[in-house]
XYZ file of C-alpha atoms in Angstrom:
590
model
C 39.807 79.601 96.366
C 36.457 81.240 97.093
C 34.990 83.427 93.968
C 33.073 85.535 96.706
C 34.009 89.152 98.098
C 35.445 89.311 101.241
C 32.534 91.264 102.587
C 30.530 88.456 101.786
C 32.304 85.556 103.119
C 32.579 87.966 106.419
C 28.906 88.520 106.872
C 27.667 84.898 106.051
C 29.865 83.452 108.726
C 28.334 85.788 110.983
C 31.839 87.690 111.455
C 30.603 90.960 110.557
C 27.055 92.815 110.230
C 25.934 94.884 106.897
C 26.367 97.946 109.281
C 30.123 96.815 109.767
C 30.398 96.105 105.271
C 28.942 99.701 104.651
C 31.234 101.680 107.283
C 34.326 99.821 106.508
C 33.222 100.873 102.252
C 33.118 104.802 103.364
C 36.066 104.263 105.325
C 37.980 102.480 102.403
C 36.785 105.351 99.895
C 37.996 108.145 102.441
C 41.387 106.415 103.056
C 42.279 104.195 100.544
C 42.606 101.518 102.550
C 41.936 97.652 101.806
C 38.635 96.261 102.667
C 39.934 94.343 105.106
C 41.783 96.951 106.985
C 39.079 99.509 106.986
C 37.527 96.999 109.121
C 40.432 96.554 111.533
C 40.917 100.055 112.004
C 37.251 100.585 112.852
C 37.174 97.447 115.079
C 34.448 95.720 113.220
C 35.989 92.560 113.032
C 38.685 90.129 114.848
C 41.808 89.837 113.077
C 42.268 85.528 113.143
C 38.423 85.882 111.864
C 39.536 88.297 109.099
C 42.414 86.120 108.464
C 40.773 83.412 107.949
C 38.391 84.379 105.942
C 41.086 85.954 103.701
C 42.351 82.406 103.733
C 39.682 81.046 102.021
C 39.089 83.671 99.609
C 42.625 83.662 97.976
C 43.208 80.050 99.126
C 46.408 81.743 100.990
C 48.244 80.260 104.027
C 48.712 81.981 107.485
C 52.052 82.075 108.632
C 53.187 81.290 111.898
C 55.620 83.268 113.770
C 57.819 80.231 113.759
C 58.615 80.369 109.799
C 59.292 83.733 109.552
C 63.275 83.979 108.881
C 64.877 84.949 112.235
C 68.914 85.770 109.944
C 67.840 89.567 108.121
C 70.290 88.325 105.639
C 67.952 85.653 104.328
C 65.463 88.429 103.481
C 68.619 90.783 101.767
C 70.025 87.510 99.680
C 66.406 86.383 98.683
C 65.867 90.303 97.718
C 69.106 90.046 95.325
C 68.226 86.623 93.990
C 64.910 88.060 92.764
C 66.919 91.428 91.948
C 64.213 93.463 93.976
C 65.822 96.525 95.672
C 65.447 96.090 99.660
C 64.004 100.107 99.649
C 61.606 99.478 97.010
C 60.828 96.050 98.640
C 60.427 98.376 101.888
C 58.069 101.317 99.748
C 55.294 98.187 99.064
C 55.334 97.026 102.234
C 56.886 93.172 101.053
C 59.047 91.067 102.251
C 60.191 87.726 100.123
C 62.792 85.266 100.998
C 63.466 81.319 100.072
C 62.159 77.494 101.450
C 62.934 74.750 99.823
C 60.344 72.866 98.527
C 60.656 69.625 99.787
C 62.376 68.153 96.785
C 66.032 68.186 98.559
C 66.985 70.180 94.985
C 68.648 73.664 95.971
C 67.702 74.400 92.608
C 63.818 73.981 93.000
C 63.525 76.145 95.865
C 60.198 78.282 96.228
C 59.472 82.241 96.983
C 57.736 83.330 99.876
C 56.037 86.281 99.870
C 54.827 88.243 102.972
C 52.702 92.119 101.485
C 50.436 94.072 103.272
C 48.982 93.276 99.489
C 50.080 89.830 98.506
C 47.855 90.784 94.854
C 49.508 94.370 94.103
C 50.220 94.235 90.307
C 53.424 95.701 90.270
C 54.408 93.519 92.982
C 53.821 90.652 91.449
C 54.889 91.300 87.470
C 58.229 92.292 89.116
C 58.458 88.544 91.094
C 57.509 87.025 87.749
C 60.381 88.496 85.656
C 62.558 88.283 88.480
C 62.095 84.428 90.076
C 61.655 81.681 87.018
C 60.779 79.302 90.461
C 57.253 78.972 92.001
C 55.931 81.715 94.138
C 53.885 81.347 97.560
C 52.371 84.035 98.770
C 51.243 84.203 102.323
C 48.820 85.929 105.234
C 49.988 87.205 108.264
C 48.691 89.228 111.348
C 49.813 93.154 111.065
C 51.684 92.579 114.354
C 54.032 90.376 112.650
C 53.914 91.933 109.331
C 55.003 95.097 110.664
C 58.284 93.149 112.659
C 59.118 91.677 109.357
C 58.790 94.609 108.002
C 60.906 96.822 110.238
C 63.980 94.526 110.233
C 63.734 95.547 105.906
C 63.689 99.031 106.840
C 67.078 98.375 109.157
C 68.848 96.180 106.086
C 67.452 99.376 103.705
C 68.983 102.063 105.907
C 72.474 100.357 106.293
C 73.472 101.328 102.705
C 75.484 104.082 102.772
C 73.492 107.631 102.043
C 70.655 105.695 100.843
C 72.062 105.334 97.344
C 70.822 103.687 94.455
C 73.225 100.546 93.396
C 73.497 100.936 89.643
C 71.147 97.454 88.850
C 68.442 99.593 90.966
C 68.899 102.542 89.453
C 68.243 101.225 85.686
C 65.730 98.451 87.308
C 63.715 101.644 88.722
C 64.233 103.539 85.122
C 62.581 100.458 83.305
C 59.359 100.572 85.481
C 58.763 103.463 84.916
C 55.627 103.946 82.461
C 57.444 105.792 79.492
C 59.319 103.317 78.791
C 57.278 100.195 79.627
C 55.021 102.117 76.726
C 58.288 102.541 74.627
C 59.339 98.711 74.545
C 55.596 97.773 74.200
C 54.868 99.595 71.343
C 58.263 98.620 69.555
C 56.714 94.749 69.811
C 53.855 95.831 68.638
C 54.678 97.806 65.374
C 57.060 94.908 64.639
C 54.395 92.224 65.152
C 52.345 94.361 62.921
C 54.369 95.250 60.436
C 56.043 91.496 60.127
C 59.464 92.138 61.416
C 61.450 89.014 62.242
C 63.928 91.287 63.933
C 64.582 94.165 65.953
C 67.437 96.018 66.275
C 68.406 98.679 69.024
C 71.386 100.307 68.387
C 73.003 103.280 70.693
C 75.206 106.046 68.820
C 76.940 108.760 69.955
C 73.986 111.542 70.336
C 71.164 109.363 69.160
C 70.013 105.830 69.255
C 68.259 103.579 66.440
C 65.354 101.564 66.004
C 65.401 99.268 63.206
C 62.731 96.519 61.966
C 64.035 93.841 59.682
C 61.442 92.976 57.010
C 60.984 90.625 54.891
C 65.095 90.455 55.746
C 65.964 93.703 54.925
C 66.566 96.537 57.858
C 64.373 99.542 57.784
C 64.992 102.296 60.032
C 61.770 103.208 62.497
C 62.693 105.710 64.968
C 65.394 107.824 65.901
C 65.671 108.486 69.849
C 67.657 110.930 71.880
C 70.608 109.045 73.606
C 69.583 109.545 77.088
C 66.503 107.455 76.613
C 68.722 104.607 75.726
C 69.650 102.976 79.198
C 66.067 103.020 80.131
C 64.860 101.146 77.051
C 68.101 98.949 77.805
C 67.450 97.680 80.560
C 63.699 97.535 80.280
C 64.283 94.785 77.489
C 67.108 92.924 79.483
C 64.443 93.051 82.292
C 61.668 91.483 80.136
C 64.214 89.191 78.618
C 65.644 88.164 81.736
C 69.074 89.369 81.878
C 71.549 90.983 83.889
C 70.458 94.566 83.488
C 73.891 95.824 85.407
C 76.104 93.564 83.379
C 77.121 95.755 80.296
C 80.520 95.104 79.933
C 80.184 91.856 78.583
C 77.928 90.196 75.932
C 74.602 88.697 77.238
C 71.522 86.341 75.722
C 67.975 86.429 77.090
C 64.740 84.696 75.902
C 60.954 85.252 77.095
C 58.202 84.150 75.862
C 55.508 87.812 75.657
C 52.030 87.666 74.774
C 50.490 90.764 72.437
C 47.064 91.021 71.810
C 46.298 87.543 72.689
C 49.186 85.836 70.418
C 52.054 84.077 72.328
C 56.011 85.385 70.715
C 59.055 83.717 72.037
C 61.350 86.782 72.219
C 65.381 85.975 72.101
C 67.380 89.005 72.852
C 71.180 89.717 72.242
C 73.054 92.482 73.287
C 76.748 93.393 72.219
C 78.709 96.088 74.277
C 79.683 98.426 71.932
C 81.949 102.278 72.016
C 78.474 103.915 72.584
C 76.327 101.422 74.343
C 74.895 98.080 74.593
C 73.508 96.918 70.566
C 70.465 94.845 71.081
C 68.725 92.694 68.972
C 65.347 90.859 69.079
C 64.105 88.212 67.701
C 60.466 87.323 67.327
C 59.124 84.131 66.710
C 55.499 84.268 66.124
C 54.423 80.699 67.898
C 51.109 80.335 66.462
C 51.632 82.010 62.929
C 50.171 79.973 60.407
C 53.067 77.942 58.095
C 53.248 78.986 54.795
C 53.038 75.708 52.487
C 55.744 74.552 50.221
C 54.284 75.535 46.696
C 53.744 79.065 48.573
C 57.094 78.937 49.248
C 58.122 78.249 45.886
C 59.421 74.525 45.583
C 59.063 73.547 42.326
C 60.461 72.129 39.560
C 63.644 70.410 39.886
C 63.944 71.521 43.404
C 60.515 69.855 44.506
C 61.677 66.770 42.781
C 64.364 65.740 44.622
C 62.603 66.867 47.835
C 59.841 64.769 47.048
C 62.616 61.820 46.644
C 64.147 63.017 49.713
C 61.359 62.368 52.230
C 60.501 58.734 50.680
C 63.388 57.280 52.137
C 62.820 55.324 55.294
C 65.888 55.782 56.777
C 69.198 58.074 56.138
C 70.064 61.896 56.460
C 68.496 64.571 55.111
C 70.043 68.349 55.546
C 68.678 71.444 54.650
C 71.306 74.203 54.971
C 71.410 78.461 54.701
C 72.227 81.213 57.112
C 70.280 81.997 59.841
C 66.845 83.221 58.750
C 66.509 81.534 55.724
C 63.396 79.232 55.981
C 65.233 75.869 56.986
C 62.853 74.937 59.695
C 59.490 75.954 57.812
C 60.671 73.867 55.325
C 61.344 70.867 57.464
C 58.344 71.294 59.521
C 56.380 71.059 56.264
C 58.741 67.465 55.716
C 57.725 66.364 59.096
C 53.579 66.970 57.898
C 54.738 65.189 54.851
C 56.146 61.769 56.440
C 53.429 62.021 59.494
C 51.082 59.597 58.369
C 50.386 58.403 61.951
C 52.366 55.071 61.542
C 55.680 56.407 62.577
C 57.112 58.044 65.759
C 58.617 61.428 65.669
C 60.522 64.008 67.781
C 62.064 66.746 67.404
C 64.940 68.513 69.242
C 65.073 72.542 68.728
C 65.859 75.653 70.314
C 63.448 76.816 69.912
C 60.341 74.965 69.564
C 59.215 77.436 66.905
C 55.942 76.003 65.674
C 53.814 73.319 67.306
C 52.840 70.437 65.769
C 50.267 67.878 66.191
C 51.123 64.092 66.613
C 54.857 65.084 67.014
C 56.676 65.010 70.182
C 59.041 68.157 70.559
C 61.606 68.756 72.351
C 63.449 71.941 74.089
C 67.275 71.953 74.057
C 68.396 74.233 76.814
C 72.469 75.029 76.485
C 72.035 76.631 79.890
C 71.591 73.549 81.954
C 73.555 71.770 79.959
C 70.872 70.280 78.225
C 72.559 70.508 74.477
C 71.642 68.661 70.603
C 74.010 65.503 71.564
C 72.391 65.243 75.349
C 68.957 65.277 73.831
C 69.431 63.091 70.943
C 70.724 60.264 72.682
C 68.070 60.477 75.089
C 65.586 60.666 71.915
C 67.439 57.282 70.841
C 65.725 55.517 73.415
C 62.656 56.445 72.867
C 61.539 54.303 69.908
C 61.801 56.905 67.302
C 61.272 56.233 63.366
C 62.212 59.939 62.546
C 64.114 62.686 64.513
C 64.226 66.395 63.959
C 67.175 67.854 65.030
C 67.201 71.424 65.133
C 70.916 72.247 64.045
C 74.173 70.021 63.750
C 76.756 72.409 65.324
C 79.578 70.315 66.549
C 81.187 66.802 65.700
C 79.446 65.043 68.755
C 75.998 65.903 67.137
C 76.721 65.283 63.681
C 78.110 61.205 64.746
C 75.282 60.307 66.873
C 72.809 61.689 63.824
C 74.999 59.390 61.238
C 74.943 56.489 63.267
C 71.060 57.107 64.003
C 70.229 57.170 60.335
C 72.890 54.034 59.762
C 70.536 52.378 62.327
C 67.193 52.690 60.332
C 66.132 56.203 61.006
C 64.987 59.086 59.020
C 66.811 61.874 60.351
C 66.474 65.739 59.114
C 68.568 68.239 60.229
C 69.865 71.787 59.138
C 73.867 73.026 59.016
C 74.556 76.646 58.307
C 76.694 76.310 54.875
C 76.441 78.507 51.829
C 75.467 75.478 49.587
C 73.884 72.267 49.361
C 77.110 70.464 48.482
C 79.143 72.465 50.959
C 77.459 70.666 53.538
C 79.543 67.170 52.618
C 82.746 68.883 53.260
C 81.028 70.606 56.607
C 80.220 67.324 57.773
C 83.538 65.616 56.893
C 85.112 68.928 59.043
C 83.107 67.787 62.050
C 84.948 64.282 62.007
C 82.698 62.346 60.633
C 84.173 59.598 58.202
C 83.679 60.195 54.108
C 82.662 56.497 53.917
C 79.935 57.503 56.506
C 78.887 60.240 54.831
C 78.145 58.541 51.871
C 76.715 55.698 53.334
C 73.642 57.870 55.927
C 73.526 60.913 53.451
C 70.269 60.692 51.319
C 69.474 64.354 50.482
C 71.032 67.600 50.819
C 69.004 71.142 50.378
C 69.982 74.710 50.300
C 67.790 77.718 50.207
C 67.637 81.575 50.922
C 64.511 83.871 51.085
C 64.209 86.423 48.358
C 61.857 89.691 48.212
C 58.178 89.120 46.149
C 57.407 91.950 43.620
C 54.811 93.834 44.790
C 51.846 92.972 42.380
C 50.382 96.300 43.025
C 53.116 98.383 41.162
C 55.386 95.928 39.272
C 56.951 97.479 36.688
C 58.298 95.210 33.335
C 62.376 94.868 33.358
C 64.684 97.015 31.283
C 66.190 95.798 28.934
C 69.955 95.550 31.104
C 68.062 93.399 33.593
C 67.336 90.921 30.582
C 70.747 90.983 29.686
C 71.999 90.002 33.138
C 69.223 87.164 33.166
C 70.768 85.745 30.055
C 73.911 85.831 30.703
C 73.366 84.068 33.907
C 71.416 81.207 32.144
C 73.833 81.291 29.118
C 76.473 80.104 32.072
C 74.677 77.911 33.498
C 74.242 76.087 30.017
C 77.946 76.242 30.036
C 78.247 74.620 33.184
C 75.936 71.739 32.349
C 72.893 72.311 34.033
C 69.759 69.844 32.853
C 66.889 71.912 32.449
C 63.397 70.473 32.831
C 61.206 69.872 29.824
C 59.282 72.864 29.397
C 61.063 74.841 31.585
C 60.820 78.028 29.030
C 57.592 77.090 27.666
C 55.545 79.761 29.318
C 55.674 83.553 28.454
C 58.505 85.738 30.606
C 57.183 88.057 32.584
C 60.835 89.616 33.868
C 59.749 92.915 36.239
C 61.142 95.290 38.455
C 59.832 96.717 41.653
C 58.675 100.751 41.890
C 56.585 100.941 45.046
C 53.378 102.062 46.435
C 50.882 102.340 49.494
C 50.356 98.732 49.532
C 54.061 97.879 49.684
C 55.144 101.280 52.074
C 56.953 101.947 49.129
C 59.646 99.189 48.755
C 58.536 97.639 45.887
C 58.292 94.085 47.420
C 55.785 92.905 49.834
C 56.156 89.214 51.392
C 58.714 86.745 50.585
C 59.923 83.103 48.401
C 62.494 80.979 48.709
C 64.938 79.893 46.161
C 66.302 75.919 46.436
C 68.455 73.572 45.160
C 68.091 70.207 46.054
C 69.899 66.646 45.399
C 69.282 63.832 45.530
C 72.083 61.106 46.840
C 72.676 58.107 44.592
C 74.417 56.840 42.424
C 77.826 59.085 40.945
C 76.761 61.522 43.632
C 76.984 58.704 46.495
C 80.402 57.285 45.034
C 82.153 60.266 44.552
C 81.144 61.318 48.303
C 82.854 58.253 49.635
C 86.287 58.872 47.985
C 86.003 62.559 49.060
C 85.676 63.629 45.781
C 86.536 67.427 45.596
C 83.579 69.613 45.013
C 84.127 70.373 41.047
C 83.270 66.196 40.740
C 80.155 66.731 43.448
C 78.834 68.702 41.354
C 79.226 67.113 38.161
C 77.411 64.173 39.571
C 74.675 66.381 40.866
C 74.280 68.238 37.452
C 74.009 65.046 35.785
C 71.335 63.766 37.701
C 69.520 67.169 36.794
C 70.505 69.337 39.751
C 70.359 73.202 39.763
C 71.749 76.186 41.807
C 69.819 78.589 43.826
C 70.936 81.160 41.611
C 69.395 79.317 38.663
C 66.038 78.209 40.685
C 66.140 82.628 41.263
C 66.413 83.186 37.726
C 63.614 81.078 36.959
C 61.280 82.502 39.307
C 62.612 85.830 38.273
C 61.597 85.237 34.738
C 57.930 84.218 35.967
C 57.926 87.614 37.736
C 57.851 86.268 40.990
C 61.077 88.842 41.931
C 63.264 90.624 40.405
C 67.163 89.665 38.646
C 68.060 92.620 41.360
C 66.853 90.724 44.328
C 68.329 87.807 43.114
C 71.908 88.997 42.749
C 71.289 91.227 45.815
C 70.276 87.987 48.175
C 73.138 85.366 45.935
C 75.468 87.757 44.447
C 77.671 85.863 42.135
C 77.125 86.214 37.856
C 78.846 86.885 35.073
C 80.794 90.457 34.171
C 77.528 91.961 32.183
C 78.046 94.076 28.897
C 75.057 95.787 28.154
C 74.528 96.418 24.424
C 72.360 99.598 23.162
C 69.117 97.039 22.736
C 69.026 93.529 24.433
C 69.735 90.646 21.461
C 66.442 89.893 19.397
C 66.563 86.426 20.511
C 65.811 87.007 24.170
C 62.291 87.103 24.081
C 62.402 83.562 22.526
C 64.712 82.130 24.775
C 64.496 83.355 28.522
């Protein structure tokens, strides 16, 4: 590719004279025209010479009259594969259709492109959302750009009337520049503002726009209802979807790039009594990882963690519902244990974070390309410790026991509501109790709660300190083992009021709450006769294990959150009776 104007390449091979460059520039500011075309119509210059020399410039091909498609229907499948609209194909003077590419593999086939302006923006951004393949773009003479491009016109006229199918009609509605602003400025405020989520949801007269913060939904925007299909199918066009299909339920995933910071963006939509509900996920690929005492292990928690990840071999599961921190919390294990001795890989979908030293791995559902598929194909390559994104059926879950029977250290995540829920989850999958026990060497659970604002924290009432002691007061009852100094240091129990650095929630970032145990011992027997989960956890609470709910107490008291956010985030508790004045002894105590 030559870095030179055209002008320039023209003159120095002798082409063209400066006379020639400086009639074809007043004819090109008169008309409009291309460079290169001002100089055909004026006759300055041979069109093989200006070919050529085009050539070189944008390191483009000629193309011979012999590999132009002589079956129109190759152009009109090609234009439906790429789902370009043969008129507005015919309105930028392009014509694409398919070669393959000399692997034999259908699947690997390339896009030709044949434009009286191979580089026109629009042109191009649409083959980029539309063809995932490679793209070769390609010089001809006008005589047989202009047949090419009168057998389009003939497949454009022979629909009926001229209409509009419905996928051109909302494909023509997304380009246009309203709504490309729209959609980009929705990523951007939510990239801004933190949102892990947003969702897009159509009502009767109105539609929604909703950011989900610091995992709670805020409402952004309300839109009339006859913007909606526009802003529809501009994000199932981004996305990559079907942008006619809304009948039935569709995924899409892209990966965008705002203000110079790559986002993988997953998108769902749900067909719904007024409209397609969408919701988008953002996953911030370079965002910085927040460490583990900023996440809040500690304590009891970060004990058995740190017990955990010692092992050399076994199981290790981190569980919670989608959006929870598992996978910051095992990329931070995988820093831990990557000491540049051992091998590791990782299987996710996505890749959310990327990590030096560690080979990671895409699973891709859509070719078939699942968990099971990748882990055995992880197996053979020599690992010491495997990531593996999420256990979600029983083929997965064997092939990780067996893997960490064989001498590996193998983390995972399972979407249960507990830590010790997970034995029974695993069991459900078909995988032996005896095996369990056996591979099973620690088993987390954690949420994400709210932080208290420290700009406008308020101290608790007293009914909040109630609650807290009631909650601790049962889990006295219940055996829990607290720490040594657990209630050593001052409470600082608040509540959350708002203010301009929080927009007025109250709360402003987030922490997790964990529990963690450790397998051994009474824990390790009583998984292997399938103990039922009353006896789990009286082996965990002996070996000093405690609840989420406790861990959120705890870091309620040091006014980390609030007793609100807690029970809003774990629910649960005891039936609270709030006396006229809290009990003397609370101050003492909690």
């Amino acid at each position: 590719m030559d870095e030179r104007r055209i002008g320039d390449i023209l003159r120095e091979s002798g082409a063209i004279s400066a006379e020639d460059a400086e009639q074809a520039l007043a004819y090109q500011r008169e008309t409009g025209a291309l460079f290169g075309q001002a100089l055909l119509r004026l006759g300055a210059v041979a069109e093989e010479k200006l070919l050529s020399a085009l050539s070189a410039q944008l390191g483009f091909s000629v193309l011979d009259r012999a590999a132009l498609p002589e079956n129109d229907e190759v152009f009109a499948a090609s234009a439906r594969a790429v789902g370009l609209p043969l008129r507005w194909l015919a309105a930028k003077e392009a014509v694409v259709w398919t070669v393959p590419d000399g692997s034999g593999d259908e699947a690997e086939a390339k896009l030709i492109l044949l434009a009286r302006n191979p580089l026109d923006p629009a042109l191009n951004e649409r083959l980029h959302t539309g063809w995932a393949g490679r793209v070769e773009r390609v010089l001809a003479s006008n005589r047989l750009l202009d047949s090419a491009l009168a057998r389009l016109h003939s497949l454009s006229a022979q629909r009926p009337d001229g209409v509009l199918t419905d996928a051109e009609r909302l494909r023509e509605m997304a380009e246009e520049a309203p709504v490309i602003d729209f959609v980009n400025a929705l990523f951007e405020d939510a990239l801004r503002d933190g949102a892990s989520d947003i969702h897009v949801e159509p009502f009767e007269h109105v539609f929604k726009v909703r950011f989900r913060v610091d995992g709670v939904l805020h409402l952004v925007q309300t839109q009339p209802r006859s913007r909606f299909d526009a802003v529809a199918s501009r994000v199932k066009l981004v996305s990559g979807m079907d942008i006619a299909e809304r009948r039935l339920p569709q995924d899409g995933r892209q990966t965008i790039r705002f203000a110079g910071e790559e986002v993988d963006l997953r998108v769902s939509s749900l067909p719904g009594a007024w409209g397609e509900s969408l919701v988008l996920r953002l996953l911030r690929k370079r965002q910085e990882l927040p460490t583990l005492d900023g996440l809040g292990l500690e304590g009891a928690p970060r004990t058995g963690f740190d017990r955990m990840i010692r092992e050399p071999n076994g199981v290790i599961l981190v569980t919670g519902p989608t959006g929870s921190g598992k996978s910051t919390t095992l990329y931070r294990a995988l820093e831990l244990v990557n000491d540049g001795e051992r091998k590791i890989i990782t299987i996710e979908d996505p890749v959310e974070y990327d990590m030096d030293g560690i080979t990671q791995v895409q699973a891709r559902a859509d070719i078939g390309y699942s968990f099971a598929r990748g882990l055995r194909a992880i197996l053979r390559q020599d690992p010491d410790v495997i990531m593996i994104g999420e256990i979600r059926d029983g083929e997965t879950a064997r092939i990780a026991i067996q893997a960490a029977l064989t001498g590996h250290l193998v983390f995972s995540t399972l979407h249960t509501n507990s830590a010790m829920a997970a034995i029974e989850r695993l069991v459900d999958l078909g995988v032996e109790s005896f095996l369990v026990s056996a591979a099973l060497r620690g088993l987390m659970a954690q949420r994400l709660v709210r932080r208290l604002c420290d700009h406008c924290a308020l101290p608790a009432p007293p009914e909040d300190i109630v609650i807290a002691e009631q909650l601790l007061d049962q889990s006295r009852s219940e055996g829990a083992l607290w720490p040594a100094g657990t209630f050593a240091a001052p409470a600082h129990w608040r509540v959350p009021q708002g203010c301009d650095h929080c927009r007025g929630q109250g709360y402003l970032g987030r922490v997790a709450v964990y529990e963690a145990a450790y397998v051994d011992g009474a824990l390790r027997e009583a998984v292997a006769r399938h103990a039922p989960s009353r006896d789990l956890m009286a082996a965990a609470r002996a070996a000093g294990f405690l609840t989420m709910l406790e861990d959120g107490m705890l870091k309620a008291r040091a006014g980390l959150t609030s007793v609100a956010e807690i029970m809003r985030v774990l629910g649960g508790g005891p039936e609270v009776v709030i006396d006229e004045a809290p009990p003397a002894r609370l101050s003492a105590q909690i």
